[in-house]
Structure formats: C-alpha cells, structure tokens
Amino acid sequence: MSRDIAHYPRLSESLPPFIFGTGAFNAQHNEDPFSIDSNALIERAFKLGVRAFDTSPYYGPAEDFLGKAFEQPAIRESFKREDYYILTKCGRIGEAAFDYSPAWIRQSVKRSLSRLGTSYLDLVYCHDIEYVSAEETLEAVKELRRMRDEDGSVRHIGISGLPLDIISGLAERVLQETGEPLDAVMSYAHFTLQNTKLNSDAGLGRLKAAKVDVVPNASPLALGLLRSQGPPVEGSDFHPASQDLRRRLREAGELCAKEANGAKLEDIALWFAFEGWLRAGRDVGSSSNPTLGEDRKHARDTAEELQGLRLGVSVVGMKNVNELESAVETWTSVLDSVARVDRDRSIQALTKRQTVGQLVEKIWDILGPTFDVMWQSPPPGYVNNRTTAGKSDS
C-alpha cells in the first residue's frame, strides 16, 4: 500500500453514521425520477447536517442528479469536497445485466467520477455480488484496490448484496486470499422490523470475524415494504415479498395507527432500525460525528457527549424533503435516547422508545411465520444478459 493511501482515515473513524441513499431516484421507486427536485433535496440535506450520500450507476439518473446538486453555489461555496462522503457502486448495469470484468470496473468508476464531478470516490462497492461468481467479485475487488493504490481515485472498497451467507462468505474469502479485509460490507433489508438476521452469528458474527471495518445497514424499510401503503410505485410493483407478508404488514399498519396516535408503520419501522442498529452495529460502526438537525447547539452538545463512541451506520433512501425531514427527526430522537444531553428531549425519546418497543412485540406477533423470511436473490430463472464483458456503455 502506498504511503498516501495509508493516510486515508479508516471508515470506522470518519464515515458519518447517517447516510442519504439515492436508490429512490430510479423508476422502481418513482414513476418519473426526473420529477424529483434533487437540487433542493440535496441542498436541504446539507443544511440538516447530512454529509454522506450513497448512489449507484444502476439507480438511473441518481449519479447525475447528485453531481449537479453538488455543483450548486449553495453547496460548492460552503463545503469543500473533503467535507462530505460520496459512496457509489460498480458491476451492476441493469436488472439482469452484470459486468465485473476489470476493464468494465475501471470504466464504470471513471464514468462515476465524471457524473459526480469529483476526482475521487470515498467508497466503491461491488454491487449485488450474489448475481456473479465469487471469483468475479474477488477480481473486481482487486481491480478497485489497484485503482486505489495507483491514483487514489477510489479510497475504500466494499461489497453489497442481499443473501447473508454470500456476502459473509465473500468477506471471509477476500481476507483469506488477499490478507486485507474489506473496508465495508453493505447489507440491506436484514435489520428491519420484519427481519433481524444481520444481527446473528451467521451475519454480523461472520463479518466481524472477517475483520470488515464497517457494516452499513441499508434499506431499513425493506425497499419500501414497511410502509403503510406498501411498496412505493402503484401499477408497477417490483417488490418480491409474498402476499401473505404484505397482508400481515397491512394489519400491522392498522395497529400502529390505532395504538400510537395515528403513527404510520414506517415511523415505527424507521425508529426500530435506527435505534437497534445504532447499538447492535457498534463494533462495525463509525465514531464520526452522528448529529443532524437545525438545532446546531444541541447537535454540538450531543456530538461532544458521544465523541469517540462507535455507532451502527444506517443508509436510508429518500426522494422528497418530507421523507428527509422525517428521517432526520427520527434519527435525532434516537440519538437523544442515547446521549441524554437535554432532559426534556431525552424523556420524550425514551418514552418513544418504550412505545415503539411495545408495538414491536405486537407487530412480531402479527408477522408470525413471515418474520425473518427473506425473498430469493437472484430470482428463479435469472440469466445475466450482459454477453460481452468490458464493452463500452454510456
């Protein structure tokens, strides 16, 4: 490893624990992604203290949206590039198109750099590794590390995917065959109100044994499943969850509205995931400043109270200002239950924690046999449509 690379801070010391996900900037989650006012949304995120953004070439126009938002005078003139983190991915091109060849990995990274208007990417994941062989993923990781060591255009390297056995097994193999652990493994939909398998020996236990530095918990609403109205796009529902699970979650949503003063299922689900992973994911979390919100004095006091404490990292997708502000409010309330720097706010947060805990037990009873059940990935019959590895793509 070169001298300059060795001076990059570890993710566990620098990555903000709250990450803005842009997976909702695509057609799966929004019938018209171009209707999103991404400039205003990202500007508002910065004002609320968000300093990390997760994206992917697979998310339609998301990288372009982010790049243009970062160029706004309100952001460019107030923040240096090193003030915020950009996380993206490579390898997944389409719904059934993957290319993990070294040539494509390099081309994909260079394209992301251009779209995002930056000379370096803080973290690049190999995207949805279960769709390709372990050998292909291993070679892609090595290629990303070569780019890191050559010019620093990639600073940290990780993998992402759904099946815990596959992402854990690949993390173990990377350590065994290269002697260097992965900087990050992003799991999604496996620490939620409906599924907590990430916090198990088969998930977190194996990833810790593989010496993974940070394990972000993504999609705390399980790709929109844990919403009162269900998955987000009417008429083009992509979600693979069973009808039985959907029915049970509708019943859970009705319970939340009845017993929590009209609270929505997503409110309870988001609190549960944020608060639970903040604690369960500490050993693979980050000690960077976790605070958000417009009350900067309270944020500074909270940051001082939590200084040096590792907290589990969460990635949450948002497509409008209301969702952003709601997520930030929930995150801040969760921190109030941990830091307790303001008596009244802490009492409110602890009361919320008690209410959520009582509801969660009832929701788990409703979920019954569908609790901890996960859909199959890749889906049955999957065939990679990318027939020519490394070919040029726009």
mmCIF file of C-alpha atoms in Angstrom:
data_model
loop_
_atom_site.group_PDB
_atom_site.id
_atom_site.type_symbol
_atom_site.label_atom_id
_atom_site.label_comp_id
_atom_site.label_asym_id
_atom_site.label_seq_id
_atom_site.Cartn_x
_atom_site.Cartn_y
_atom_site.Cartn_z
ATOM 1 C CA MET A 1 0.000 0.000 0.000
ATOM 2 C CA SER A 2 1.410 3.414 -0.923
ATOM 3 C CA ARG A 3 2.291 5.990 1.689
ATOM 4 C CA ASP A 4 -0.513 8.368 0.633
ATOM 5 C CA ILE A 5 -3.158 5.638 0.736
ATOM 6 C CA ALA A 6 -2.053 4.657 4.218
ATOM 7 C CA HIS A 7 -3.047 8.120 5.426
ATOM 8 C CA TYR A 8 -6.695 7.804 4.395
ATOM 9 C CA PRO A 9 -8.746 7.636 7.595
ATOM 10 C CA ARG A 10 -10.456 4.357 8.353
ATOM 11 C CA LEU A 11 -14.167 4.384 7.575
ATOM 12 C CA SER A 12 -14.872 3.467 11.201
ATOM 13 C CA GLU A 13 -13.260 6.769 12.210
ATOM 14 C CA SER A 14 -14.650 9.058 9.530
ATOM 15 C CA LEU A 15 -17.827 7.833 7.790
ATOM 16 C CA PRO A 16 -20.954 9.635 9.055
ATOM 17 C CA PRO A 17 -23.334 7.092 10.652
ATOM 18 C CA PHE A 18 -26.347 8.534 8.783
ATOM 19 C CA ILE A 19 -26.141 8.089 5.005
ATOM 20 C CA PHE A 20 -28.560 9.515 2.436
ATOM 21 C CA GLY A 21 -29.448 6.752 -0.030
ATOM 22 C CA THR A 22 -30.446 7.592 -3.601
ATOM 23 C CA GLY A 23 -31.943 4.232 -4.559
ATOM 24 C CA ALA A 24 -35.322 6.004 -4.702
ATOM 25 C CA PHE A 25 -34.051 8.158 -7.585
ATOM 26 C CA ASN A 26 -34.925 5.448 -10.095
ATOM 27 C CA ALA A 27 -38.010 4.170 -11.868
ATOM 28 C CA GLN A 28 -38.550 1.261 -9.466
ATOM 29 C CA HIS A 29 -39.390 3.676 -6.664
ATOM 30 C CA ASN A 30 -40.624 6.644 -8.660
ATOM 31 C CA GLU A 31 -42.598 6.537 -11.899
ATOM 32 C CA ASP A 32 -40.829 9.711 -13.046
ATOM 33 C CA PRO A 33 -37.422 10.147 -11.358
ATOM 34 C CA PHE A 34 -36.968 13.439 -13.207
ATOM 35 C CA SER A 35 -39.894 14.853 -11.245
ATOM 36 C CA ILE A 36 -37.724 14.777 -8.113
ATOM 37 C CA ASP A 37 -36.366 18.204 -7.206
ATOM 38 C CA SER A 38 -32.979 16.680 -6.404
ATOM 39 C CA ASN A 39 -31.150 20.008 -6.197
ATOM 40 C CA ALA A 40 -33.456 21.322 -3.479
ATOM 41 C CA LEU A 41 -33.485 17.946 -1.727
ATOM 42 C CA ILE A 42 -29.687 17.653 -1.533
ATOM 43 C CA GLU A 43 -29.307 21.300 -0.522
ATOM 44 C CA ARG A 44 -31.786 20.715 2.296
ATOM 45 C CA ALA A 45 -29.877 17.595 3.318
ATOM 46 C CA PHE A 46 -26.671 19.605 3.676
ATOM 47 C CA LYS A 47 -28.480 22.226 5.760
ATOM 48 C CA LEU A 48 -29.691 19.467 8.077
ATOM 49 C CA GLY A 49 -26.147 18.171 8.538
ATOM 50 C CA VAL A 50 -26.145 15.188 6.162
ATOM 51 C CA ARG A 51 -22.596 14.553 4.966
ATOM 52 C CA ALA A 52 -22.688 11.156 3.229
ATOM 53 C CA PHE A 53 -24.504 10.091 0.051
ATOM 54 C CA ASP A 54 -24.849 6.573 -1.342
ATOM 55 C CA THR A 55 -25.618 6.019 -5.020
ATOM 56 C CA SER A 56 -25.040 3.682 -7.970
ATOM 57 C CA PRO A 57 -24.959 3.723 -11.790
ATOM 58 C CA TYR A 58 -27.821 1.219 -11.554
ATOM 59 C CA TYR A 59 -30.037 3.858 -9.910
ATOM 60 C CA GLY A 60 -30.970 5.502 -13.196
ATOM 61 C CA PRO A 61 -30.088 9.218 -13.168
ATOM 62 C CA ALA A 62 -29.032 9.242 -9.497
ATOM 63 C CA GLU A 63 -25.319 9.888 -10.058
ATOM 64 C CA ASP A 64 -26.080 12.711 -12.488
ATOM 65 C CA PHE A 65 -28.594 14.203 -10.044
ATOM 66 C CA LEU A 66 -26.054 14.158 -7.228
ATOM 67 C CA GLY A 67 -23.266 15.583 -9.346
ATOM 68 C CA LYS A 68 -25.399 18.525 -10.437
ATOM 69 C CA ALA A 69 -26.629 19.098 -6.881
ATOM 70 C CA PHE A 70 -23.071 19.223 -5.542
ATOM 71 C CA GLU A 71 -22.273 21.931 -8.096
ATOM 72 C CA GLN A 72 -24.920 24.293 -6.748
ATOM 73 C CA PRO A 73 -23.350 27.502 -5.394
ATOM 74 C CA ALA A 74 -25.039 26.940 -2.022
ATOM 75 C CA ILE A 75 -23.083 23.713 -1.668
ATOM 76 C CA ARG A 76 -19.932 24.348 -3.693
ATOM 77 C CA GLU A 77 -19.211 27.662 -1.985
ATOM 78 C CA SER A 78 -19.926 26.413 1.546
ATOM 79 C CA PHE A 79 -18.410 22.928 1.562
ATOM 80 C CA LYS A 80 -15.079 21.514 0.483
ATOM 81 C CA ARG A 81 -15.085 18.130 -1.209
ATOM 82 C CA GLU A 82 -13.452 16.571 1.857
ATOM 83 C CA ASP A 83 -16.401 17.773 3.970
ATOM 84 C CA TYR A 84 -18.698 15.054 2.641
ATOM 85 C CA TYR A 85 -18.587 11.409 1.545
ATOM 86 C CA ILE A 86 -19.615 10.013 -1.832
ATOM 87 C CA LEU A 87 -20.309 6.283 -1.974
ATOM 88 C CA THR A 88 -21.162 4.532 -5.218
ATOM 89 C CA LYS A 89 -21.085 1.077 -6.763
ATOM 90 C CA CYS A 90 -19.946 -0.827 -9.828
ATOM 91 C CA GLY A 91 -20.674 -4.086 -11.623
ATOM 92 C CA ARG A 92 -24.470 -3.900 -11.881
ATOM 93 C CA ILE A 93 -25.619 -2.358 -15.142
ATOM 94 C CA GLY A 94 -29.276 -3.370 -15.392
ATOM 95 C CA GLU A 95 -31.930 -5.532 -13.811
ATOM 96 C CA ALA A 96 -30.318 -8.630 -15.313
ATOM 97 C CA ALA A 97 -27.026 -7.252 -16.605
ATOM 98 C CA PHE A 98 -23.765 -7.510 -14.670
ATOM 99 C CA ASP A 99 -20.154 -6.941 -15.683
ATOM 100 C CA TYR A 100 -17.416 -7.470 -13.087
ATOM 101 C CA SER A 101 -14.559 -7.611 -15.574
ATOM 102 C CA PRO A 102 -11.531 -5.438 -14.668
ATOM 103 C CA ALA A 103 -11.991 -3.372 -17.837
ATOM 104 C CA TRP A 104 -15.610 -2.574 -17.026
ATOM 105 C CA ILE A 105 -14.863 -1.874 -13.355
ATOM 106 C CA ARG A 106 -12.354 0.786 -14.433
ATOM 107 C CA GLN A 107 -14.721 2.270 -16.993
ATOM 108 C CA SER A 108 -17.584 2.326 -14.517
ATOM 109 C CA VAL A 109 -15.511 4.110 -11.868
ATOM 110 C CA LYS A 110 -14.267 6.704 -14.370
ATOM 111 C CA ARG A 111 -17.833 7.336 -15.526
ATOM 112 C CA SER A 112 -18.987 7.768 -11.918
ATOM 113 C CA LEU A 113 -16.180 10.241 -11.247
ATOM 114 C CA SER A 114 -17.328 12.281 -14.237
ATOM 115 C CA ARG A 115 -21.019 12.150 -13.372
ATOM 116 C CA LEU A 116 -20.417 13.045 -9.724
ATOM 117 C CA GLY A 117 -17.956 15.822 -10.548
ATOM 118 C CA THR A 118 -15.202 14.571 -8.266
ATOM 119 C CA SER A 119 -11.599 13.382 -8.537
ATOM 120 C CA TYR A 120 -12.106 10.588 -6.021
ATOM 121 C CA LEU A 121 -14.778 8.327 -4.547
ATOM 122 C CA ASP A 122 -14.732 7.707 -0.822
ATOM 123 C CA LEU A 123 -16.132 4.191 -1.120
ATOM 124 C CA VAL A 124 -16.975 1.943 -4.061
ATOM 125 C CA TYR A 125 -18.970 -1.255 -3.590
ATOM 126 C CA CYS A 126 -19.215 -4.214 -5.915
ATOM 127 C CA HIS A 127 -22.978 -4.097 -6.401
ATOM 128 C CA ASP A 128 -25.233 -7.110 -5.627
ATOM 129 C CA ILE A 129 -22.492 -9.725 -5.652
ATOM 130 C CA GLU A 130 -24.905 -12.675 -5.465
ATOM 131 C CA TYR A 131 -25.560 -12.293 -9.203
ATOM 132 C CA VAL A 132 -21.984 -13.191 -10.181
ATOM 133 C CA SER A 133 -19.415 -15.767 -9.132
ATOM 134 C CA ALA A 134 -17.158 -15.342 -6.103
ATOM 135 C CA GLU A 135 -14.175 -15.385 -8.456
ATOM 136 C CA GLU A 136 -15.562 -12.462 -10.463
ATOM 137 C CA THR A 137 -16.170 -10.463 -7.311
ATOM 138 C CA LEU A 138 -12.701 -11.198 -5.982
ATOM 139 C CA GLU A 139 -11.116 -9.957 -9.215
ATOM 140 C CA ALA A 140 -13.272 -6.801 -9.128
ATOM 141 C CA VAL A 141 -12.173 -6.083 -5.549
ATOM 142 C CA LYS A 142 -8.538 -6.495 -6.595
ATOM 143 C CA GLU A 143 -9.050 -4.121 -9.528
ATOM 144 C CA LEU A 144 -10.598 -1.475 -7.285
ATOM 145 C CA ARG A 145 -7.638 -1.822 -4.939
ATOM 146 C CA ARG A 146 -5.268 -1.346 -7.847
ATOM 147 C CA MET A 147 -7.063 1.918 -8.659
ATOM 148 C CA ARG A 148 -6.829 2.934 -5.027
ATOM 149 C CA ASP A 149 -3.087 2.291 -4.948
ATOM 150 C CA GLU A 150 -2.385 3.818 -8.371
ATOM 151 C CA ASP A 151 -4.028 7.212 -8.090
ATOM 152 C CA GLY A 152 -6.420 7.311 -5.128
ATOM 153 C CA SER A 153 -9.494 7.720 -7.331
ATOM 154 C CA VAL A 154 -11.039 5.036 -5.116
ATOM 155 C CA ARG A 155 -10.270 5.348 -1.421
ATOM 156 C CA HIS A 156 -12.159 2.462 0.175
ATOM 157 C CA ILE A 157 -13.561 -0.773 -1.249
ATOM 158 C CA GLY A 158 -16.528 -2.891 -0.249
ATOM 159 C CA ILE A 159 -19.246 -5.259 -1.425
ATOM 160 C CA SER A 160 -23.028 -5.187 -1.209
ATOM 161 C CA GLY A 161 -25.704 -7.815 -1.571
ATOM 162 C CA LEU A 162 -28.794 -9.460 -0.099
ATOM 163 C CA PRO A 163 -28.026 -13.076 0.939
ATOM 164 C CA LEU A 164 -26.079 -13.001 4.195
ATOM 165 C CA ASP A 165 -24.287 -16.277 3.526
ATOM 166 C CA ILE A 166 -22.921 -14.957 0.222
ATOM 167 C CA ILE A 167 -21.723 -11.556 1.438
ATOM 168 C CA SER A 168 -20.239 -13.089 4.602
ATOM 169 C CA GLY A 169 -18.549 -15.847 2.647
ATOM 170 C CA LEU A 170 -17.040 -13.401 0.181
ATOM 171 C CA ALA A 171 -15.754 -11.182 3.006
ATOM 172 C CA GLU A 172 -14.063 -14.219 4.514
ATOM 173 C CA ARG A 173 -12.564 -15.205 1.185
ATOM 174 C CA VAL A 174 -11.196 -11.709 0.492
ATOM 175 C CA LEU A 175 -9.391 -11.748 3.839
ATOM 176 C CA GLN A 176 -8.115 -15.302 3.349
ATOM 177 C CA GLU A 177 -6.843 -14.845 -0.207
ATOM 178 C CA THR A 178 -5.548 -11.257 -0.070
ATOM 179 C CA GLY A 179 -4.623 -10.804 3.575
ATOM 180 C CA GLU A 180 -6.532 -7.495 3.617
ATOM 181 C CA PRO A 181 -10.103 -7.211 4.900
ATOM 182 C CA LEU A 182 -12.852 -5.309 3.136
ATOM 183 C CA ASP A 183 -13.423 -1.741 4.245
ATOM 184 C CA ALA A 184 -17.195 -2.151 4.112
ATOM 185 C CA VAL A 185 -19.940 -4.700 3.509
ATOM 186 C CA MET A 186 -23.370 -3.183 2.969
ATOM 187 C CA SER A 187 -26.268 -5.430 3.882
ATOM 188 C CA TYR A 188 -29.809 -4.403 3.082
ATOM 189 C CA ALA A 189 -33.238 -5.370 4.410
ATOM 190 C CA HIS A 190 -31.676 -7.665 7.023
ATOM 191 C CA PHE A 191 -32.024 -5.455 10.072
ATOM 192 C CA THR A 192 -35.578 -4.213 9.933
ATOM 193 C CA LEU A 193 -38.837 -4.512 11.794
ATOM 194 C CA GLN A 194 -39.509 -7.659 9.747
ATOM 195 C CA ASN A 195 -36.060 -9.253 9.590
ATOM 196 C CA THR A 196 -33.159 -9.048 12.076
ATOM 197 C CA LYS A 197 -30.901 -11.795 10.742
ATOM 198 C CA LEU A 198 -27.993 -9.413 10.206
ATOM 199 C CA ASN A 199 -27.605 -9.314 13.986
ATOM 200 C CA SER A 200 -26.695 -13.001 14.236
ATOM 201 C CA ASP A 201 -23.637 -15.244 14.201
ATOM 202 C CA ALA A 202 -24.370 -16.021 10.541
ATOM 203 C CA GLY A 203 -24.400 -12.329 9.675
ATOM 204 C CA LEU A 204 -22.645 -9.893 11.965
ATOM 205 C CA GLY A 205 -20.613 -12.645 13.634
ATOM 206 C CA ARG A 206 -19.023 -13.804 10.382
ATOM 207 C CA LEU A 207 -18.448 -10.260 9.105
ATOM 208 C CA LYS A 208 -16.668 -9.302 12.319
ATOM 209 C CA ALA A 209 -14.548 -12.458 12.107
ATOM 210 C CA ALA A 210 -13.638 -11.399 8.553
ATOM 211 C CA LYS A 211 -12.392 -8.104 10.046
ATOM 212 C CA VAL A 212 -14.727 -5.944 7.963
ATOM 213 C CA ASP A 213 -14.322 -2.369 9.171
ATOM 214 C CA VAL A 214 -17.869 -1.034 8.673
ATOM 215 C CA VAL A 215 -21.195 -2.783 8.001
ATOM 216 C CA PRO A 216 -23.855 -0.241 6.963
ATOM 217 C CA ASN A 217 -27.450 -1.365 7.401
ATOM 218 C CA ALA A 218 -29.307 -0.249 4.286
ATOM 219 C CA SER A 219 -32.978 -0.150 3.386
ATOM 220 C CA PRO A 220 -34.445 -0.057 6.916
ATOM 221 C CA LEU A 221 -37.897 -0.051 5.283
ATOM 222 C CA ALA A 222 -37.068 -3.167 3.226
ATOM 223 C CA LEU A 223 -37.264 -1.477 -0.199
ATOM 224 C CA GLY A 224 -40.443 0.328 0.805
ATOM 225 C CA LEU A 225 -42.221 -2.805 2.046
ATOM 226 C CA LEU A 226 -42.513 -1.458 5.608
ATOM 227 C CA ARG A 227 -44.723 1.444 4.637
ATOM 228 C CA SER A 228 -48.398 1.814 5.413
ATOM 229 C CA GLN A 229 -49.224 1.958 1.709
ATOM 230 C CA GLY A 230 -46.768 -0.803 0.766
ATOM 231 C CA PRO A 231 -44.067 -0.635 -1.944
ATOM 232 C CA PRO A 232 -43.838 2.817 -3.488
ATOM 233 C CA VAL A 233 -44.926 2.532 -7.141
ATOM 234 C CA GLU A 234 -48.541 1.726 -7.868
ATOM 235 C CA GLY A 235 -49.135 -0.262 -11.041
ATOM 236 C CA SER A 236 -45.517 -1.368 -11.495
ATOM 237 C CA ASP A 237 -44.830 -3.126 -8.235
ATOM 238 C CA PHE A 238 -41.349 -4.663 -8.325
ATOM 239 C CA HIS A 239 -41.289 -5.943 -4.744
ATOM 240 C CA PRO A 240 -40.806 -9.721 -4.350
ATOM 241 C CA ALA A 241 -42.473 -10.002 -0.925
ATOM 242 C CA SER A 242 -45.256 -12.577 -0.634
ATOM 243 C CA GLN A 243 -48.908 -11.644 -0.487
ATOM 244 C CA ASP A 244 -49.132 -13.203 2.974
ATOM 245 C CA LEU A 245 -46.375 -10.925 4.280
ATOM 246 C CA ARG A 246 -47.994 -7.893 2.655
ATOM 247 C CA ARG A 247 -51.340 -8.731 4.258
ATOM 248 C CA ARG A 248 -49.764 -9.077 7.694
ATOM 249 C CA LEU A 249 -47.951 -5.767 7.303
ATOM 250 C CA ARG A 250 -51.191 -4.021 6.379
ATOM 251 C CA GLU A 251 -52.611 -5.337 9.648
ATOM 252 C CA ALA A 252 -49.500 -4.089 11.445
ATOM 253 C CA GLY A 253 -50.008 -0.654 9.892
ATOM 254 C CA GLU A 254 -53.558 -0.547 11.177
ATOM 255 C CA LEU A 255 -52.275 -1.465 14.641
ATOM 256 C CA CYS A 256 -49.766 1.415 14.592
ATOM 257 C CA ALA A 257 -52.423 3.922 13.577
ATOM 258 C CA LYS A 258 -54.763 2.707 16.313
ATOM 259 C CA GLU A 259 -52.345 2.369 19.228
ATOM 260 C CA ALA A 260 -49.751 5.072 18.518
ATOM 261 C CA ASN A 261 -51.857 8.181 17.908
ATOM 262 C CA GLY A 262 -52.061 7.710 14.148
ATOM 263 C CA ALA A 263 -48.409 6.768 13.691
ATOM 264 C CA LYS A 264 -47.523 5.155 10.390
ATOM 265 C CA LEU A 265 -45.872 1.762 10.074
ATOM 266 C CA GLU A 266 -42.802 3.422 8.523
ATOM 267 C CA ASP A 267 -42.398 5.679 11.579
ATOM 268 C CA ILE A 268 -42.166 2.687 13.884
ATOM 269 C CA ALA A 269 -40.029 0.692 11.453
ATOM 270 C CA LEU A 270 -37.530 3.515 10.977
ATOM 271 C CA TRP A 271 -37.142 4.131 14.697
ATOM 272 C CA PHE A 272 -36.684 0.406 15.345
ATOM 273 C CA ALA A 273 -33.992 0.043 12.667
ATOM 274 C CA PHE A 274 -32.107 3.229 13.531
ATOM 275 C CA GLU A 275 -32.108 2.627 17.279
ATOM 276 C CA GLY A 276 -31.498 -1.100 17.078
ATOM 277 C CA TRP A 277 -28.610 -0.952 14.609
ATOM 278 C CA LEU A 278 -27.057 2.059 16.345
ATOM 279 C CA ARG A 279 -26.447 -0.344 19.239
ATOM 280 C CA ALA A 280 -26.154 -3.770 17.583
ATOM 281 C CA GLY A 281 -23.830 -2.473 14.855
ATOM 282 C CA ARG A 282 -21.412 -0.612 17.119
ATOM 283 C CA ASP A 283 -18.487 -2.975 16.619
ATOM 284 C CA VAL A 284 -18.743 -2.444 12.852
ATOM 285 C CA GLY A 285 -19.896 1.153 13.086
ATOM 286 C CA SER A 286 -18.303 4.598 12.985
ATOM 287 C CA SER A 287 -17.125 7.066 15.616
ATOM 288 C CA SER A 288 -17.616 10.048 13.285
ATOM 289 C CA ASN A 289 -19.997 12.841 14.314
ATOM 290 C CA PRO A 290 -23.539 11.379 14.070
ATOM 291 C CA THR A 291 -25.564 14.518 14.731
ATOM 292 C CA LEU A 292 -28.128 16.091 12.409
ATOM 293 C CA GLY A 293 -30.778 18.783 12.603
ATOM 294 C CA GLU A 294 -31.095 22.557 12.542
ATOM 295 C CA ASP A 295 -30.551 22.989 16.294
ATOM 296 C CA ARG A 296 -26.781 23.215 15.976
ATOM 297 C CA LYS A 297 -26.154 23.899 19.672
ATOM 298 C CA HIS A 298 -27.979 20.716 20.605
ATOM 299 C CA ALA A 299 -26.076 18.906 17.850
ATOM 300 C CA ARG A 300 -22.730 20.144 19.195
ATOM 301 C CA ASP A 301 -23.632 19.115 22.753
ATOM 302 C CA THR A 302 -24.742 15.689 21.536
ATOM 303 C CA ALA A 303 -21.587 15.249 19.459
ATOM 304 C CA GLU A 304 -19.457 16.096 22.493
ATOM 305 C CA GLU A 305 -21.345 13.578 24.620
ATOM 306 C CA LEU A 306 -20.929 10.827 22.005
ATOM 307 C CA GLN A 307 -17.362 11.694 20.984
ATOM 308 C CA GLY A 308 -15.278 8.599 20.278
ATOM 309 C CA LEU A 309 -18.245 6.215 20.586
ATOM 310 C CA ARG A 310 -18.790 3.906 17.613
ATOM 311 C CA LEU A 311 -22.383 3.756 16.425
ATOM 312 C CA GLY A 312 -24.002 1.497 13.848
ATOM 313 C CA VAL A 313 -24.233 3.045 10.356
ATOM 314 C CA SER A 314 -27.582 3.303 8.559
ATOM 315 C CA VAL A 315 -28.432 4.058 4.918
ATOM 316 C CA VAL A 316 -31.934 5.322 4.232
ATOM 317 C CA GLY A 317 -33.417 6.187 0.845
ATOM 318 C CA MET A 318 -35.368 9.432 0.467
ATOM 319 C CA LYS A 319 -36.976 11.079 -2.545
ATOM 320 C CA ASN A 320 -38.527 14.257 -1.156
ATOM 321 C CA VAL A 321 -37.988 16.819 1.581
ATOM 322 C CA ASN A 322 -40.785 15.439 3.776
ATOM 323 C CA GLU A 323 -39.154 11.996 3.867
ATOM 324 C CA LEU A 324 -35.771 13.580 4.551
ATOM 325 C CA GLU A 325 -37.001 15.731 7.420
ATOM 326 C CA SER A 326 -38.942 12.835 8.934
ATOM 327 C CA ALA A 327 -35.869 10.566 8.820
ATOM 328 C CA VAL A 328 -33.651 13.262 10.334
ATOM 329 C CA GLU A 329 -36.194 13.884 13.101
ATOM 330 C CA THR A 330 -36.320 10.161 13.907
ATOM 331 C CA TRP A 331 -32.522 9.855 13.846
ATOM 332 C CA THR A 332 -32.117 12.864 16.150
ATOM 333 C CA SER A 333 -34.689 11.477 18.563
ATOM 334 C CA VAL A 334 -32.851 8.149 18.639
ATOM 335 C CA LEU A 335 -29.610 9.974 19.472
ATOM 336 C CA ASP A 336 -31.455 11.793 22.274
ATOM 337 C CA SER A 337 -32.250 8.413 23.812
ATOM 338 C CA VAL A 338 -28.524 7.615 23.821
ATOM 339 C CA ALA A 339 -26.755 10.913 24.624
ATOM 340 C CA ARG A 340 -29.305 12.474 27.013
ATOM 341 C CA VAL A 341 -27.840 15.989 26.945
ATOM 342 C CA ASP A 342 -31.255 17.655 27.192
ATOM 343 C CA ARG A 343 -33.568 16.329 29.908
ATOM 344 C CA ASP A 344 -36.876 17.086 28.199
ATOM 345 C CA ARG A 345 -35.757 15.775 24.822
ATOM 346 C CA SER A 346 -34.329 12.650 26.422
ATOM 347 C CA ILE A 347 -37.569 11.955 28.295
ATOM 348 C CA GLN A 348 -39.513 12.297 25.037
ATOM 349 C CA ALA A 349 -37.074 9.997 23.252
ATOM 350 C CA LEU A 350 -37.135 7.370 25.985
ATOM 351 C CA THR A 351 -40.944 7.490 26.026
ATOM 352 C CA LYS A 352 -40.912 6.973 22.255
ATOM 353 C CA ARG A 353 -38.514 4.072 22.685
ATOM 354 C CA GLN A 354 -40.878 2.440 25.181
ATOM 355 C CA THR A 355 -43.873 2.955 22.886
ATOM 356 C CA VAL A 356 -42.012 1.510 19.910
ATOM 357 C CA GLY A 357 -40.852 -1.465 21.967
ATOM 358 C CA GLN A 358 -44.408 -2.325 22.974
ATOM 359 C CA LEU A 359 -45.658 -2.010 19.413
ATOM 360 C CA VAL A 360 -42.811 -4.089 18.022
ATOM 361 C CA GLU A 361 -43.773 -7.057 20.180
ATOM 362 C CA LYS A 362 -47.341 -6.897 18.877
ATOM 363 C CA ILE A 363 -46.179 -6.473 15.275
ATOM 364 C CA TRP A 364 -43.944 -9.526 15.568
ATOM 365 C CA ASP A 365 -46.958 -11.496 16.783
ATOM 366 C CA ILE A 366 -48.844 -10.365 13.672
ATOM 367 C CA LEU A 367 -45.937 -11.290 11.384
ATOM 368 C CA GLY A 368 -45.774 -14.788 12.850
ATOM 369 C CA PRO A 369 -44.131 -17.200 10.386
ATOM 370 C CA THR A 370 -43.223 -14.360 7.995
ATOM 371 C CA PHE A 371 -40.803 -12.812 10.499
ATOM 372 C CA ASP A 372 -37.173 -13.226 9.355
ATOM 373 C CA VAL A 373 -38.349 -14.590 5.993
ATOM 374 C CA MET A 374 -36.391 -13.179 3.043
ATOM 375 C CA TRP A 375 -37.055 -13.325 -0.676
ATOM 376 C CA GLN A 376 -34.701 -15.101 -3.054
ATOM 377 C CA SER A 377 -31.902 -13.227 -4.811
ATOM 378 C CA PRO A 378 -31.169 -13.756 -7.632
ATOM 379 C CA PRO A 379 -34.756 -14.648 -8.524
ATOM 380 C CA PRO A 380 -35.526 -18.034 -10.077
ATOM 381 C CA GLY A 381 -34.562 -18.236 -13.733
ATOM 382 C CA TYR A 382 -32.053 -15.376 -13.596
ATOM 383 C CA VAL A 383 -29.677 -15.192 -16.571
ATOM 384 C CA ASN A 384 -27.050 -12.467 -16.997
ATOM 385 C CA ASN A 385 -27.930 -10.511 -20.160
ATOM 386 C CA ARG A 386 -24.504 -8.904 -20.356
ATOM 387 C CA THR A 387 -22.971 -11.102 -23.040
ATOM 388 C CA THR A 388 -19.771 -9.151 -23.747
ATOM 389 C CA ALA A 389 -17.657 -8.330 -20.716
ATOM 390 C CA GLY A 390 -15.917 -4.973 -20.599
ATOM 391 C CA LYS A 391 -17.742 -3.480 -23.578
ATOM 392 C CA SER A 392 -18.288 0.262 -23.725
ATOM 393 C CA ASP A 393 -21.521 1.568 -22.281
ATOM 394 C CA SER A 394 -22.899 5.085 -21.956
#
